[in-house]
Every structure is written in C-alpha cells, then in structure tokens.
Coordinates of N, CA and C in Angstrom, one line a residue:
M8 N 61.1 82.5 108.9 CA 60.9 84.2 109.2 C 59.8 83.8 109.2
E9 N 58.8 83.6 108.4 CA 57.6 84.0 107.6 C 56.5 83.3 109.1
N10 N 57.0 82.6 109.2 CA 56.0 81.6 110.5 C 55.9 82.6 111.6
D11 N 57.1 82.9 111.9 CA 57.3 83.8 113.2 C 56.8 85.1 112.9
Q12 N 56.1 85.6 112.3 CA 55.7 87.1 111.5 C 54.6 86.4 111.8
E13 N 54.0 85.3 111.5 CA 52.6 84.8 111.3 C 52.1 85.1 112.9
S14 N 53.0 84.4 113.5 CA 52.5 84.0 114.9 C 52.6 85.1 115.4
K15 N 53.4 86.3 115.7 CA 53.3 87.4 116.1 C 52.0 88.3 115.9
N16 N 51.6 88.1 114.5 CA 50.4 89.1 114.1 C 49.2 88.4 114.7
N17 N 49.4 86.7 115.1 CA 47.9 86.1 115.6 C 47.7 86.3 116.9
M18 N 49.0 86.8 117.7 CA 49.1 87.0 119.2 C 48.7 88.5 119.2
D19 N 48.7 89.3 118.4 CA 48.2 90.6 118.4 C 47.0 90.7 118.2
V20 N 46.5 90.0 117.1 CA 45.5 90.1 116.8 C 44.0 88.8 118.3
Y21 N 44.3 88.3 118.1 CA 43.5 87.3 119.1 C 43.7 87.7 120.7
R22 N 42.6 87.8 121.6 CA 42.6 87.9 122.8 C 42.6 86.8 123.6
G23 N 43.4 86.6 124.6 CA 43.5 85.4 125.5 C 44.3 84.3 125.1
V24 N 45.0 84.3 123.7 CA 46.0 83.4 123.1 C 47.0 83.5 123.1
R25 N 47.9 82.8 123.3 CA 49.4 82.7 123.1 C 49.7 81.2 122.4
K26 N 51.2 81.4 121.8 CA 51.5 80.5 120.8 C 52.5 79.8 121.8
R27 N 53.0 78.3 121.9 CA 54.2 77.5 122.7 C 55.1 77.8 121.7
K28 N 56.4 77.2 122.6 CA 57.3 77.5 121.4 C 57.2 76.4 120.1
W29 N 56.7 75.1 120.5 CA 56.6 73.8 119.9 C 55.3 74.0 119.0
G30 N 54.8 75.3 118.7 CA 53.7 75.5 117.7 C 52.5 75.5 118.2
K31 N 51.9 74.8 119.3 CA 50.6 74.9 119.6 C 50.1 76.1 120.5
W32 N 48.5 76.1 120.0 CA 47.8 77.6 120.7 C 47.1 77.3 121.9
V33 N 47.9 78.1 122.7 CA 47.0 77.9 123.8 C 45.8 78.8 124.4
S34 N 45.2 78.7 125.5 CA 44.3 79.6 126.0 C 43.5 79.6 126.9
E35 N 43.4 80.5 128.0 CA 43.3 80.5 129.6 C 42.7 81.8 129.6
I36 N 41.8 81.7 130.9 CA 41.1 83.0 131.3 C 41.0 83.0 132.8
R37 N 41.6 84.4 133.3 CA 41.1 84.5 134.8 C 39.6 84.3 135.2
E38 N 39.4 83.6 136.1 CA 37.9 83.5 137.1 C 37.8 84.9 137.6
P39 N 36.8 85.6 137.2 CA 36.3 87.0 137.6 C 36.0 86.9 139.4
G40 N 37.0 87.9 139.8 CA 37.2 87.8 141.3 C 38.0 87.1 142.1
K41 N 39.0 86.6 141.1 CA 39.5 85.4 141.9 C 40.8 85.7 141.0
K42 N 42.2 84.5 141.7 CA 43.1 84.5 141.3 C 43.6 83.4 140.1
T43 N 42.8 82.2 140.2 CA 42.7 81.3 139.6 C 42.2 81.4 138.2
R44 N 42.9 80.7 137.3 CA 42.5 80.8 135.9 C 42.3 79.5 135.6
I45 N 41.3 79.4 134.3 CA 40.6 78.2 133.6 C 41.4 77.8 132.6
W46 N 42.1 76.9 132.5 CA 42.7 76.2 131.6 C 41.5 76.0 130.5
L47 N 41.7 76.7 129.2 CA 40.5 76.4 128.1 C 41.4 75.2 126.8
G48 N 42.6 75.0 126.8 CA 43.1 74.0 126.0 C 44.0 74.6 125.2
S49 N 44.7 73.8 124.9 CA 46.2 73.7 123.6 C 45.7 73.2 122.1
Y50 N 45.8 74.0 121.4 CA 45.2 73.8 120.1 C 45.9 74.0 118.9
E51 N 45.9 73.2 117.4 CA 46.6 73.6 116.4 C 46.1 74.7 115.5
K52 N 45.4 75.6 116.1 CA 45.1 76.7 115.2 C 44.9 77.7 115.9
A53 N 45.3 79.1 115.8 CA 45.1 80.4 116.7 C 43.7 80.4 117.1
E54 N 42.9 80.2 115.7 CA 41.4 80.9 115.5 C 40.5 79.8 117.1
M55 N 41.2 78.4 116.7 CA 40.8 78.0 117.7 C 40.6 78.0 119.5
A56 N 41.8 78.2 119.5 CA 42.2 78.8 120.9 C 41.2 80.3 121.2
A57 N 41.2 81.3 119.9 CA 40.5 82.1 120.4 C 38.9 82.2 120.3
A58 N 38.5 80.8 119.7 CA 36.9 80.9 120.0 C 36.9 80.6 121.8
A59 N 37.5 79.1 122.0 CA 37.8 78.7 123.2 C 37.5 79.8 124.4
Y60 N 38.3 80.9 124.0 CA 38.5 82.2 125.2 C 37.3 82.9 124.9
D61 N 36.6 83.0 123.6 CA 35.5 83.7 123.5 C 34.5 83.3 124.3
V62 N 34.1 82.2 124.4 CA 32.7 81.2 125.0 C 33.0 81.5 126.4
A63 N 34.4 81.3 127.2 CA 34.5 81.6 128.5 C 34.4 83.0 128.9
A64 N 35.0 83.8 128.1 CA 34.7 85.4 128.6 C 33.2 85.9 128.3
F65 N 32.8 85.4 127.5 CA 31.4 85.6 126.9 C 30.4 85.4 128.5
H66 N 30.8 84.0 128.8 CA 29.9 83.4 129.9 C 30.3 84.2 131.4
L67 N 31.6 84.2 131.3 CA 32.3 84.9 133.0 C 32.1 85.9 132.9
K68 N 31.8 86.8 132.1 CA 31.6 88.1 132.3 C 30.4 88.9 131.7
G69 N 30.1 87.9 131.2 CA 28.9 88.7 130.8 C 28.8 89.5 129.5
E70 N 27.8 89.7 129.2 CA 27.4 90.7 127.4 C 27.6 92.1 128.4
R71 N 28.4 92.8 127.8 CA 28.3 94.1 128.4 C 29.6 95.0 126.8
P72 N 29.3 95.8 126.9 CA 29.7 97.1 125.7 C 31.0 96.9 125.4
N73 N 32.0 97.0 126.8 CA 33.6 96.9 126.8 C 34.0 95.5 126.5
L74 N 33.2 94.3 126.4 CA 34.0 93.4 126.4 C 34.2 92.9 125.1
R75 N 35.7 92.9 125.0 CA 36.3 92.6 124.1 C 36.4 91.0 123.6
L76 N 35.9 90.8 122.1 CA 35.8 89.2 122.0 C 36.6 89.3 120.4
N77 N 36.9 87.8 120.3 CA 37.6 87.9 119.3 C 36.5 87.7 117.5
F78 N 35.7 87.2 118.4 CA 34.6 86.9 117.0 C 33.2 87.1 117.5
P79 N 33.4 88.3 117.8 CA 32.4 88.9 118.4 C 30.7 88.6 117.4
E80 N 30.7 88.4 116.4 CA 29.4 88.2 115.3 C 29.4 86.7 115.1
L81 N 30.2 85.7 116.1 CA 29.6 83.9 116.2 C 29.3 84.3 117.7
I82 N 29.6 84.8 118.7 CA 29.4 84.3 119.8 C 28.1 84.3 120.0
H83 N 27.1 84.4 119.8 CA 25.7 83.7 119.9 C 25.6 82.2 119.2
T84 N 26.2 82.0 118.2 CA 26.2 80.3 117.9 C 26.8 79.5 118.2
F85 N 28.3 80.3 119.2 CA 29.0 79.5 120.1 C 28.3 78.3 121.4
P86 N 28.4 77.3 121.6 CA 28.1 76.6 123.0 C 27.9 77.5 123.9
K87 N 26.9 77.0 125.2 CA 27.0 78.2 126.4 C 27.0 76.8 127.5
P88 N 28.3 77.5 128.2 CA 28.5 76.5 129.2 C 27.3 76.5 130.1
S89 N 26.8 75.1 131.1 CA 25.7 74.7 131.6 C 25.8 75.4 133.0
S90 N 27.1 75.9 133.2 CA 27.2 76.6 134.7 C 28.6 77.4 134.5
S91 N 29.0 78.0 135.9 CA 30.1 78.2 135.5 C 31.5 77.2 136.4
R92 N 31.0 76.5 136.8 CA 31.9 75.3 137.0 C 33.6 75.3 135.9
P93 N 34.7 75.1 136.3 CA 35.7 74.9 135.3 C 35.4 73.9 134.2
E94 N 35.2 72.8 134.4 CA 34.7 71.7 133.4 C 33.8 72.0 132.5
D95 N 32.3 72.8 132.9 CA 31.7 73.1 132.1 C 32.2 74.0 131.0
V96 N 32.7 75.1 131.6 CA 33.3 76.0 130.5 C 34.5 75.8 130.0
Q97 N 35.0 74.7 130.4 CA 36.0 73.8 129.2 C 35.4 72.8 128.4
M98 N 34.5 72.5 128.6 CA 33.5 71.8 127.6 C 33.0 72.5 126.8
A99 N 32.4 73.7 127.3 CA 31.8 74.5 126.1 C 33.1 75.0 125.2
A100 N 34.0 75.7 125.6 CA 35.3 76.3 125.1 C 35.7 75.2 124.1
H101 N 35.5 73.9 124.6 CA 36.1 72.9 123.5 C 35.4 72.6 122.2
E102 N 34.1 72.5 122.7 CA 32.9 72.4 121.5 C 33.2 73.8 120.4
A103 N 33.4 74.9 121.1 CA 33.6 76.1 120.2 C 34.8 76.1 119.3
A104 N 35.7 75.8 120.0 CA 37.3 75.7 119.4 C 37.4 74.5 118.0
M105 N 36.3 73.1 118.0 CA 36.6 72.5 117.1 C 35.6 72.8 115.6
R106 N 34.9 74.2 116.0 CA 34.1 74.7 115.1 C 35.3 75.1 113.8
F107 N 36.3 75.6 114.8 CA 37.3 76.2 113.7 C 38.6 74.9 113.1
K108 N 38.4 73.5 113.6 CA 39.7 73.1 113.2 C 39.3 72.8 112.0
P109 N 40.7 72.4 111.4 CA 40.9 72.3 110.1 C 40.7 71.1 109.5
S110 N 39.9 71.1 108.4 CA 39.3 69.6 107.9 C 40.7 69.1 107.0
I111 N 40.3 68.1 106.8 CA 41.3 67.4 105.8 C 41.7 68.1 104.2
D112 N 40.4 68.5 104.0 CA 40.5 69.4 102.7 C 41.3 70.4 102.8
D113 N 42.1 71.1 104.0 CA 42.7 72.2 104.2 C 44.0 72.0 104.0
H114 N 44.3 70.5 104.4 CA 45.8 70.2 104.6 C 45.9 68.6 104.1
P115 N 45.7 68.7 102.5 CA 45.7 67.4 101.8 C 47.0 66.6 102.3
E116 N 48.0 67.3 102.2 CA 49.7 66.8 102.4 C 49.9 66.1 103.5
E117 N 48.5 66.4 104.8 CA 48.9 65.7 106.4 C 48.2 64.3 106.0
C118 N 47.2 64.4 105.0 CA 46.3 63.0 104.8 C 47.4 61.9 105.4
G119 N 46.5 60.9 105.8 CA 47.3 59.6 106.2 C 46.6 58.6 106.9
V120 N 46.6 57.5 107.2 CA 46.3 56.4 107.6 C 46.4 57.1 109.1
G121 N 45.1 57.0 110.2 CA 45.4 57.5 111.3 C 44.9 56.4 112.4
P122 N 44.4 56.5 113.6 CA 44.0 55.5 114.1 C 42.5 55.5 114.3
V123 N 42.0 54.2 113.9 CA 40.7 53.9 113.6 C 40.1 53.5 114.7
R124 N 38.6 53.9 115.1 CA 37.9 53.4 116.1 C 36.9 52.2 115.8
V125 N 36.8 51.1 115.9 CA 36.1 50.1 115.5 C 35.2 50.0 116.7
G126 N 33.4 49.7 116.6 CA 33.0 49.2 117.6 C 32.1 47.9 117.0
L127 N 32.6 46.8 117.8 CA 32.1 45.8 117.1 C 30.7 45.3 118.3
S128 N 30.1 44.7 117.5 CA 29.0 44.1 118.5 C 29.3 42.7 119.0
P129 N 28.3 42.4 120.5 CA 28.4 41.4 121.1 C 28.4 40.3 120.4
S130 N 27.9 40.0 119.1 CA 27.6 39.0 118.5 C 29.0 38.7 117.5
Q131 N 29.7 39.8 116.9 CA 30.6 40.0 116.3 C 31.9 39.5 117.4
I132 N 32.0 40.0 118.5 CA 33.0 39.2 119.5 C 33.0 38.2 119.9
Q133 N 31.5 37.6 119.8 CA 31.6 36.0 120.5 C 31.9 35.5 119.3
A134 N 31.7 35.5 118.0 CA 32.1 34.8 116.7 C 33.8 34.9 117.0
I135 N 34.1 36.2 116.9 CA 35.9 35.9 116.9 C 36.3 35.5 118.4
N136 N 35.7 35.4 119.2 CA 36.3 34.2 120.8 C 35.8 33.2 120.2
E137 N 34.8 32.5 119.7 CA 34.5 31.2 119.7 C 35.3 30.4 118.7
S138 N 36.0 31.3 117.6 CA 36.2 30.4 116.3 C 37.4 30.6 116.1
P139 N 38.5 29.7 115.8 CA 39.8 29.2 115.7 C 40.5 30.8 114.2
L140 N 41.8 31.2 114.9 CA 42.3 32.1 113.9 C 42.1 32.0 112.6
D141 N 42.1 30.8 112.1 CA 42.2 30.4 110.7 C 40.7 30.1 110.0
S142 N 39.7 30.9 111.3 CA 38.4 30.0 110.6 C 37.9 31.6 109.4
P143 N 37.5 31.0 108.5 CA 36.9 32.1 107.5 C 35.5 32.5 107.8
K144 N 34.7 31.9 109.1 CA 33.7 32.6 109.7 C 34.3 33.7 110.5
M145 N 35.5 33.7 111.1 CA 35.6 34.4 111.7 C 36.0 36.1 111.4
W146 N 37.1 35.5 109.8 CA 37.4 36.4 109.2 C 36.3 37.2 108.4
M147 N 35.2 36.7 108.1 CA 34.4 37.2 107.7 C 33.8 38.2 108.7
E148 N 33.3 37.9 109.6 CA 32.4 38.6 110.8 C 33.6 39.8 111.0
L149 N 34.7 39.5 111.4 CA 35.7 40.8 110.9 C 35.4 41.8 109.9
A150 N 35.6 41.1 109.1 CA 35.6 41.8 107.4 C 34.5 43.1 108.0
G151 N 33.2 42.5 108.3 CA 32.4 42.9 108.0 C 32.3 44.3 109.0
A152 N 32.7 43.7 110.1 CA 32.6 45.0 111.2 C 33.8 46.0 110.7
L153 N 34.7 45.8 110.2 CA 36.0 46.9 110.1 C 36.0 47.5 108.9
L154 N 35.5 47.0 107.4 CA 35.1 47.3 106.2 C 34.0 48.3 106.2
P155 N 34.0 49.7 105.7 CA 33.0 50.9 105.5 C 32.3 50.1 104.4
V156 N 30.8 50.0 104.7 CA 29.9 49.8 103.4 C 29.9 51.2 102.8
R157 N 30.4 51.0 101.1 CA 30.1 51.8 100.3 C 30.4 51.4 98.9
E158 N 29.8 51.6 98.1 CA 29.8 51.3 96.8 C 30.7 51.9 96.0
Y159 N 31.5 51.3 95.2 CA 32.7 51.8 94.4 C 32.1 52.4 92.8
T160 N 32.0 53.6 92.4 CA 31.9 53.8 91.3 C 33.5 53.9 90.3
C161 N 33.0 53.1 89.3 CA 34.3 53.6 88.0 C 33.9 54.4 87.5
P162 N 35.2 55.2 87.1 CA 34.9 56.2 85.7 C 34.1 55.5 84.8
T163 N 33.3 56.1 83.6 CA 32.5 55.8 83.0 C 33.4 55.0 81.7
D164 N 34.4 55.4 81.6 CA 35.5 55.1 80.6 C 35.8 53.4 80.8
Y165 N 36.0 53.2 82.2 CA 36.2 52.0 82.7 C 35.6 51.0 81.8
F166 N 34.3 51.1 81.9 CA 33.2 50.1 81.4 C 33.2 50.2 80.0
E167 N 32.8 49.1 79.0 CA 32.5 49.3 77.4 C 31.1 49.7 77.5
D168 N 30.6 48.9 78.4 CA 28.9 49.1 78.5 C 28.7 50.4 79.4
E169 N 28.2 51.1 79.7 CA 27.8 51.8 80.7 C 26.7 51.6 81.6
T170 N 26.3 50.2 81.1 CA 25.0 50.2 82.0 C 25.8 48.7 82.6
Q171 N 26.5 48.3 82.4 CA 27.1 46.8 83.2 C 27.5 47.8 84.7
H172 N 27.5 47.3 85.6 CA 28.3 47.5 86.9 C 28.6 46.1 87.5
H173 N 30.1 46.2 88.0 CA 30.7 45.1 88.2 C 30.6 45.3 90.0
H174 N 30.4 44.3 91.0 CA 30.8 44.9 92.6 C 31.5 43.8 92.7
E175 N 32.8 43.8 93.6 CA 33.6 42.8 94.0 C 34.0 42.9 95.3
S176 N 34.1 41.4 95.9 CA 33.9 41.6 97.4 C 35.5 41.5 97.5
I177 N 36.0 41.9 98.8 CA 37.7 42.3 99.1 C 37.8 40.1 98.7
W178 N 37.2 39.4 99.3 CA 37.6 38.1 99.3 C 37.9 37.8 97.9
D179 N 37.2 38.4 96.5 CA 37.6 37.4 95.2 C 39.0 38.1 94.9
F180 N 40.0 38.7 95.6 CA 41.2 39.0 94.7 C 42.5 37.7 95.6

C-alpha cells in the first residue's frame, strides 16, 4: 500500500515519467511537430527517468520561460545531445539518468556477486591457449588477470607488533 502511494506521488511530481506494472520507471517524449515519440528508457528509479526526460525536453523544446522541467536547477549540468537525432537524444538522456543511479551504499542488502567483465591481454590469452589446463603457468596468468590488485590491511589488534605486515598470496592457502 505504501509503495502504491509513493509511486502515485512520483508520477504526480515528475513530468514525462510513468511506472510500469512490474516496477520500472519509463520515460519518452513527443518530437516537436511530429506524432512520433522518442523512447528515453526504462529505469529503476523515477528520478532517473525524470532526468532523461529533462535532457530531451530541454534539447527539443529549447530554453523558454514556460518549459516545465523536473530538475531545472540541474539542467545546465546534464549532458547535451550532439544533434536532434533520436539516437543522440537517447544517449544524452541515458547519461543524465545514470547520475541518479542508486549506488551499492544506498541498498547494501542488494549487494552480491554480479557479472564481472574481465579483459585479458593478448599474451594472457595466448598463455591460456598454449598451456594445458593443469598447467601452473596458465593458472597464474589467469589469476593475475582476474584478481584485483589491492592490499589488505588487517585491524591493528590482529598483529602483536603493529609494525609487522603480512602479505599472503592466494596460492599459499
């Protein structure tokens, strides 16, 4: 019940935004002088869809006193489309929407392991292709590509002597 009221309030507040039955917020805008619309995207937050609408509205309708925007104070900080082609308007609208994307800190309960894209260098790909699957060299090359390089610092009470530092490799376990 509370979510229904919240979505109704957001639809009343944000221009050019509506909520789908399954919870996504969508935005589109009519092209000036045409019957066609430009699809601006489907987003997880109403503010994201509202920012997308603002970019498109400001670009297509121009800066006029009666232009109603969702975030008028931010419009000059949003990206501007390179042309009025629908693809360019969509790209700039999407970039503006991403500025309102919720961070992991906003929803820590939703944190988890998601898809990870890893780029391998040509030498790493060659090592993987040339080495048998049980080759330590192949696994070392792969581990170097997949594991982020960062130091782990333990709490100071973990060590008896704070000046002692211990770095372990994943291969030591």
